[in-house]
mmCIF file of C-alpha atoms in Angstrom:
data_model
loop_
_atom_site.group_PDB
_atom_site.id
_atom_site.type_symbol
_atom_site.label_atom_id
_atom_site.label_comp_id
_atom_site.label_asym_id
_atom_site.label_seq_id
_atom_site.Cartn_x
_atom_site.Cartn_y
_atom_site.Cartn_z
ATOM 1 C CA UNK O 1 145.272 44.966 109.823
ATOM 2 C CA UNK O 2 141.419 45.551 110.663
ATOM 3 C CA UNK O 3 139.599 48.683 109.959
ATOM 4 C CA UNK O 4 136.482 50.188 109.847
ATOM 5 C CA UNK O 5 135.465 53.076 107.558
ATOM 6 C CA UNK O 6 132.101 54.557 107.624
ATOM 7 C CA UNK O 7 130.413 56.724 105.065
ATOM 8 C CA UNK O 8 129.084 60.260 106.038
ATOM 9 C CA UNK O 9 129.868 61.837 109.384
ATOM 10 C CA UNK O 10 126.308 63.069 109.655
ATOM 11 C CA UNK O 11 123.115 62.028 108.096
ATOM 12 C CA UNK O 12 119.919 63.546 108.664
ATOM 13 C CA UNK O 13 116.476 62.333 107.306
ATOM 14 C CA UNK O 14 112.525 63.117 108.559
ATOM 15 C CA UNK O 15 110.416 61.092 110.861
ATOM 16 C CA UNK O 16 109.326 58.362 109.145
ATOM 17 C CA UNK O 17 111.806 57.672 106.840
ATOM 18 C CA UNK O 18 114.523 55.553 105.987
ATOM 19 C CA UNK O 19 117.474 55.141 107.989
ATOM 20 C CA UNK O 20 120.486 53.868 106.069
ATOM 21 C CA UNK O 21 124.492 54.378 107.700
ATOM 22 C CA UNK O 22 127.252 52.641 105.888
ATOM 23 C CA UNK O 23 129.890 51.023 107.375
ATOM 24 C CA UNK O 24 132.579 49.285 105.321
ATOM 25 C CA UNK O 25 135.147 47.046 106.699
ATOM 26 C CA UNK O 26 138.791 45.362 106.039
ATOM 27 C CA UNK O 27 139.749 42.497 107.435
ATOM 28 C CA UNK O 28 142.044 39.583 106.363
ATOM 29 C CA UNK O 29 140.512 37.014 108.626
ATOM 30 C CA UNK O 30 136.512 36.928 109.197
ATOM 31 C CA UNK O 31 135.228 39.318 111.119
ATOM 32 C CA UNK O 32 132.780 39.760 114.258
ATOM 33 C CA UNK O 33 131.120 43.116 113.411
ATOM 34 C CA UNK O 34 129.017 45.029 115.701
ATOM 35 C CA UNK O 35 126.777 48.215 115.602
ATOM 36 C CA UNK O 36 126.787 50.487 118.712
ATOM 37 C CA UNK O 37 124.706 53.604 119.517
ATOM 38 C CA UNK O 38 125.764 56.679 122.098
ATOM 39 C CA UNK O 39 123.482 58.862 123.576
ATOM 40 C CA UNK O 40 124.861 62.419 124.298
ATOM 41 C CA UNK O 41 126.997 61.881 127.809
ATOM 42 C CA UNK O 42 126.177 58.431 128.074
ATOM 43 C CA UNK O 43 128.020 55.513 127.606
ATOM 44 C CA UNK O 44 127.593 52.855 123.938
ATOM 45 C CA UNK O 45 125.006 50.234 123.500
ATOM 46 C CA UNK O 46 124.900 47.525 121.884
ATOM 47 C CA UNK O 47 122.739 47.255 118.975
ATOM 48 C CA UNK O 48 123.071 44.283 116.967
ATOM 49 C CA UNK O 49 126.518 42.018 116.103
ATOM 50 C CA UNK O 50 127.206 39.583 113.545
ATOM 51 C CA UNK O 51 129.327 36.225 114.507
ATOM 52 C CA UNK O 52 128.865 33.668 112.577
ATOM 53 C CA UNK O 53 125.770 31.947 110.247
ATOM 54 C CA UNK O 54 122.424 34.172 109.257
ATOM 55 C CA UNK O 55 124.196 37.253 107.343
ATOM 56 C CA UNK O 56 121.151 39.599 107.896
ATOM 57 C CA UNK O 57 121.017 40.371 111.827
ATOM 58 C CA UNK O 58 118.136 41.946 114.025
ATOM 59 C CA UNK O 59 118.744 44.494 116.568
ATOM 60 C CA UNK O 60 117.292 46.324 119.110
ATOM 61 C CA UNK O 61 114.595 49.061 118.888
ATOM 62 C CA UNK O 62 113.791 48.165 114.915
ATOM 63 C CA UNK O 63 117.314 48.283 113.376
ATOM 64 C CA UNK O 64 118.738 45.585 111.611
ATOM 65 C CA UNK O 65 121.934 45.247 109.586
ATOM 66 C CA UNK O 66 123.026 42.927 106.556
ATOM 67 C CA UNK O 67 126.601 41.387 106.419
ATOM 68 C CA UNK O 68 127.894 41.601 102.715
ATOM 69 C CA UNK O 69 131.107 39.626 102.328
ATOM 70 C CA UNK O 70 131.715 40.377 98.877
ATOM 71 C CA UNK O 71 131.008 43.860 99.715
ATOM 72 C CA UNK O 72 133.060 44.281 102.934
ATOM 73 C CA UNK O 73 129.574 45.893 104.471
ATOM 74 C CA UNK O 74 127.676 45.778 106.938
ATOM 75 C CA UNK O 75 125.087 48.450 106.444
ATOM 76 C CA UNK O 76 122.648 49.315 109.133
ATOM 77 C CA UNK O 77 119.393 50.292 108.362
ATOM 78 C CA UNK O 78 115.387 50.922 109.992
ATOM 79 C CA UNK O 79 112.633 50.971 108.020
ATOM 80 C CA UNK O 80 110.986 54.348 109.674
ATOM 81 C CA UNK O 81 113.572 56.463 111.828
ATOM 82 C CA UNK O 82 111.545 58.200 115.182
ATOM 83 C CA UNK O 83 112.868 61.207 116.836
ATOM 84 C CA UNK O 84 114.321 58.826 119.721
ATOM 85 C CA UNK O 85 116.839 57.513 117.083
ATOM 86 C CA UNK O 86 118.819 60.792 117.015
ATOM 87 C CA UNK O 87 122.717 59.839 118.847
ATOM 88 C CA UNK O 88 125.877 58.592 117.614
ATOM 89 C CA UNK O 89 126.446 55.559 115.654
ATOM 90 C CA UNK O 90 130.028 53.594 116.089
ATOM 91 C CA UNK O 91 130.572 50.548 113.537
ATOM 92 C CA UNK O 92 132.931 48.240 114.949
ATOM 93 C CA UNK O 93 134.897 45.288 113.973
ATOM 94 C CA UNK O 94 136.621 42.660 116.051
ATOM 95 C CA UNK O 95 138.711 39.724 114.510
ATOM 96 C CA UNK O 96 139.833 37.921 117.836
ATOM 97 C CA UNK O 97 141.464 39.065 120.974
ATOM 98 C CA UNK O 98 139.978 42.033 123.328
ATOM 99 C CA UNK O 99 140.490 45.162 120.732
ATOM 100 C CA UNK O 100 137.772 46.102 119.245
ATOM 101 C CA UNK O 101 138.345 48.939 116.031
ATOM 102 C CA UNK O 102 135.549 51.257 116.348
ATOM 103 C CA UNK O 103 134.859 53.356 112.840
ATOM 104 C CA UNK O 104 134.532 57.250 113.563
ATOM 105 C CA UNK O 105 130.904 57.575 113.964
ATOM 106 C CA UNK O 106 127.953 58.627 112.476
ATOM 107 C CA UNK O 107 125.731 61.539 113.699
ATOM 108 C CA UNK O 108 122.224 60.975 112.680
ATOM 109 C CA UNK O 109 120.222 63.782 112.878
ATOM 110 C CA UNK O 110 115.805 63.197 112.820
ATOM 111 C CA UNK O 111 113.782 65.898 111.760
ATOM 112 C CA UNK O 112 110.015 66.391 112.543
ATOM 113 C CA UNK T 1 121.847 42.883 136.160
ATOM 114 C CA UNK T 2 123.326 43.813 132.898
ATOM 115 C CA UNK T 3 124.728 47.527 134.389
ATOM 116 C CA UNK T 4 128.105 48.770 134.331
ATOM 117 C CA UNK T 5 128.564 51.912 136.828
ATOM 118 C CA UNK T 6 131.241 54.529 137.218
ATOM 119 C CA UNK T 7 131.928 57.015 139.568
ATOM 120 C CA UNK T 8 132.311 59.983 139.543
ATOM 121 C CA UNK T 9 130.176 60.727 136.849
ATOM 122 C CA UNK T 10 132.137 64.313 136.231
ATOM 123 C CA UNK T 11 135.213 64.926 137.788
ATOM 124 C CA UNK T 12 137.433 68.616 137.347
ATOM 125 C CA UNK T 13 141.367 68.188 138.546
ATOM 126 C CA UNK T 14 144.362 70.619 138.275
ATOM 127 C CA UNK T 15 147.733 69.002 137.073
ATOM 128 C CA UNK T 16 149.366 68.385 140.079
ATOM 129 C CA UNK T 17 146.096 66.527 141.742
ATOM 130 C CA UNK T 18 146.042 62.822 142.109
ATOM 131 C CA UNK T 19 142.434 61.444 141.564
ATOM 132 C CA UNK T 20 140.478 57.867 140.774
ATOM 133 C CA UNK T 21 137.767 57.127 138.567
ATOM 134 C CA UNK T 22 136.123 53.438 139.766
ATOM 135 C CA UNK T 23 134.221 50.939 137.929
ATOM 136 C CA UNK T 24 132.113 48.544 138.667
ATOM 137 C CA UNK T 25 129.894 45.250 137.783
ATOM 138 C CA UNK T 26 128.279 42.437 139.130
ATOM 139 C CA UNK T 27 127.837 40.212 136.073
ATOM 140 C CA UNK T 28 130.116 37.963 136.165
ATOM 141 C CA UNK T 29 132.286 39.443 133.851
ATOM 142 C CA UNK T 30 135.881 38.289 133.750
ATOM 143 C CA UNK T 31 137.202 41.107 130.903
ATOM 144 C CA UNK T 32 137.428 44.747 131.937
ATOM 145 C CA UNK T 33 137.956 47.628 129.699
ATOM 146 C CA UNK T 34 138.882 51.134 130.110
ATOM 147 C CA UNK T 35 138.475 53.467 126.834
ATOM 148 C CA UNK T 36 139.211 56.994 126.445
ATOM 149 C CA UNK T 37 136.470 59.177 124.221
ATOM 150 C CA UNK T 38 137.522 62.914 122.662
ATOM 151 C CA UNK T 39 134.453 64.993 121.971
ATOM 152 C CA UNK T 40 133.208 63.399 118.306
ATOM 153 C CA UNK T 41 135.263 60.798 118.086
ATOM 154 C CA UNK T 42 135.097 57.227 119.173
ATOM 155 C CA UNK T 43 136.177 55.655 122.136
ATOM 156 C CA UNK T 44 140.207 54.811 122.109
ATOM 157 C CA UNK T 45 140.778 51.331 124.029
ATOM 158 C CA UNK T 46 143.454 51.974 126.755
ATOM 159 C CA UNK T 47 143.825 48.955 128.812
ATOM 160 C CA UNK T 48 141.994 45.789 129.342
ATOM 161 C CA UNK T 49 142.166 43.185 132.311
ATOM 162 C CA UNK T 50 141.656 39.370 132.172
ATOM 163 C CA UNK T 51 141.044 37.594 135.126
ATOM 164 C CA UNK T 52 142.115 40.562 136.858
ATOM 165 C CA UNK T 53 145.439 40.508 135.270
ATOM 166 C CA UNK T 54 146.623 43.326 133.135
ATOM 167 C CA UNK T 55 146.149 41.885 129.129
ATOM 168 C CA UNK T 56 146.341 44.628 126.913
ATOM 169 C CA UNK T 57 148.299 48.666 127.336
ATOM 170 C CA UNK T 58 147.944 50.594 124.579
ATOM 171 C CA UNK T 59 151.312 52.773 125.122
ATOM 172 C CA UNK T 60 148.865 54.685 127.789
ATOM 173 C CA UNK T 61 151.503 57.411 129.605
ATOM 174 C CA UNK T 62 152.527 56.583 133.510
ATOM 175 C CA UNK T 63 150.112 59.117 134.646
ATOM 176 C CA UNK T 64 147.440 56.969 134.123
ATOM 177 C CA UNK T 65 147.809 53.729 136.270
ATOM 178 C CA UNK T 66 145.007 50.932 136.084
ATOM 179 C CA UNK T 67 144.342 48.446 138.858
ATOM 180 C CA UNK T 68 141.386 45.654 139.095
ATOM 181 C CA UNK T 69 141.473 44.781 142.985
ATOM 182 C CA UNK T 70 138.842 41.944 142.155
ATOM 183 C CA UNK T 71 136.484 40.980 139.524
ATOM 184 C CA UNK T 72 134.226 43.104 139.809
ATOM 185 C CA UNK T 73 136.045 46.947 140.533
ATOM 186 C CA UNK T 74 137.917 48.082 137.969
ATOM 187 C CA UNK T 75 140.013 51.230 138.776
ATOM 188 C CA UNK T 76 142.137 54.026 137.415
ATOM 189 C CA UNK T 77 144.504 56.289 139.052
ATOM 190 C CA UNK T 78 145.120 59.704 137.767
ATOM 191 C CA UNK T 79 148.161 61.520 138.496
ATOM 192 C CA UNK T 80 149.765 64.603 136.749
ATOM 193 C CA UNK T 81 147.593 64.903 134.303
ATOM 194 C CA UNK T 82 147.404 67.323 131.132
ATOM 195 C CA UNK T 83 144.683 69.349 130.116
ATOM 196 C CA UNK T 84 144.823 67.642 126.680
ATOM 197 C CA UNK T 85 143.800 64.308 128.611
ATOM 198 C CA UNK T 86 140.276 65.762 129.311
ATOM 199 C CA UNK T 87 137.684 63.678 127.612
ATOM 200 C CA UNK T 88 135.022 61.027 129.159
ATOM 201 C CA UNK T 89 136.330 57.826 129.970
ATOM 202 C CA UNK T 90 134.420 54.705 129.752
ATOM 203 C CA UNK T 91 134.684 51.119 131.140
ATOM 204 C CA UNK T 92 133.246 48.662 129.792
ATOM 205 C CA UNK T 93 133.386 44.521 130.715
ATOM 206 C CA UNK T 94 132.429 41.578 128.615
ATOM 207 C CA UNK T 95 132.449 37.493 128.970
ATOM 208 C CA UNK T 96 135.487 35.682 128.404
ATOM 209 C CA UNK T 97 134.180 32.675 127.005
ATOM 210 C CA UNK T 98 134.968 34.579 123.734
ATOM 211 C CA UNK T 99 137.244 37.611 122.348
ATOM 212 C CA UNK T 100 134.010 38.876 120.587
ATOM 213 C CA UNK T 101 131.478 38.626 122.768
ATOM 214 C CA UNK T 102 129.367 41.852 123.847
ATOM 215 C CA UNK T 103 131.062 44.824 125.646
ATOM 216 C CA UNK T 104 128.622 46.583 128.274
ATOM 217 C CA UNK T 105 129.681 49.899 128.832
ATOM 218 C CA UNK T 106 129.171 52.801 131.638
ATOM 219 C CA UNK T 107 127.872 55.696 131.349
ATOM 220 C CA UNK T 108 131.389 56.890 131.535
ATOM 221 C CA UNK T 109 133.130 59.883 133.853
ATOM 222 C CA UNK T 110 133.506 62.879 131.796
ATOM 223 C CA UNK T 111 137.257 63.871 133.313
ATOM 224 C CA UNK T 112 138.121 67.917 132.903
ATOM 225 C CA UNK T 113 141.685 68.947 133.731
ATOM 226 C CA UNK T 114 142.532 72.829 134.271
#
């Protein structure tokens, strides 16, 4: 069975920093991975997905993400967070077929 | 045209009502998906539709009743519901030239039930 586990319901870091959320995955077949983001009442968006070949992937609005198989990751990080980044953060895995597992989120919290 | 909209955007029933929440796109998309979402949690996949046949039902209760009168409207009939079934619900539709391709989502209907 496919899951998705992801470190640290909220992380919070200043303007300009780092942003690093962890997502960790099982899977017995290879998996599609996919980082969304939610906006308070709106609905997800896609930020970046790994399928097949390059294992570090580049998303939208600066975030990329790095698939580790030996790790079962697939980390997603930007180099220097703004105060637009703060909203919800869903890893998700999909290993064929319409479900998609969607890890419980990660609030990320900016400070000024 | 890469939108997904859904209407009503908030919508308050009592138990005995009968209400819809509707869904629609105009990309093309042959997949539909409706998801339920609890406050701080993430969205719960409830039923999908493939070429506007029903593919996937997540043991969803009776009260909730999809339909997808074409390709592009994806609907979902509400009927005795409980007040534990408040949360926003979101469709979302994707390609189906492959299980993992991209789901775009609404903005979703945030359902409350009194």
């Amino acid at each position: 069975a496919q899951s998705v586990t992801q470190l640290g319901s909220h992380v919070s870091v200043s303007e300009g920093a780092l942003v690093l959320l962890r997502c960790n995955y099982s899977s017995s077949v290879p998996p599609y991975l996919f980082w969304y983001v939610q906006y308070p009442n709106q609905g997800l968006q896609l930020l970046l997905k790994y399928t097949t070949g390059a294992t570090l992937v580049k998303g939208i609005n600066g975030f990329e993400a790095e698939f580790k198989k030996s790790e079962t990751s697939f980390h997603l990080t930007k180099p220097s967070a703004h105060m637009s980044d703060a909203a919800e953060y869903f890893c998700a895995v999909n290993t064929g077929g319409f479900k998609t597992i969607f890890g419980a989120g990660t609030r990320l919290f900016v400070k000024a | 045209d890469t939108e997904v909209t859904q209407t009503p955007k908030h919508l308050v029933m009592g138990m005995t009502n009968k209400k819809s929440l509707k869904c629609e796109q105009h990309m093309g998309h042959r997949a539909m998906y409706w998801y339920k979402q609890k406050a701080k949690k993430p969205p719960e996949l409830m039923f999908v539709y493939s070429y506007e046949k029903l593919s996937i039902n997540e043991s969803v209760p009776s009260r909730f009743s999809p339909e997808c009168p074409n390709s592009s409207l994806l609907n979902l009939h509400l009927h005795a519901l409980q007040p534990e079934d408040s949360a926003l619900y979101l469709c979302a539709s994707s390609t189906e030239r492959s299980t993992h391709d991209t789901q775009y989502f609404g903005p979703g209907t945030r359902l409350t039930v009194l």
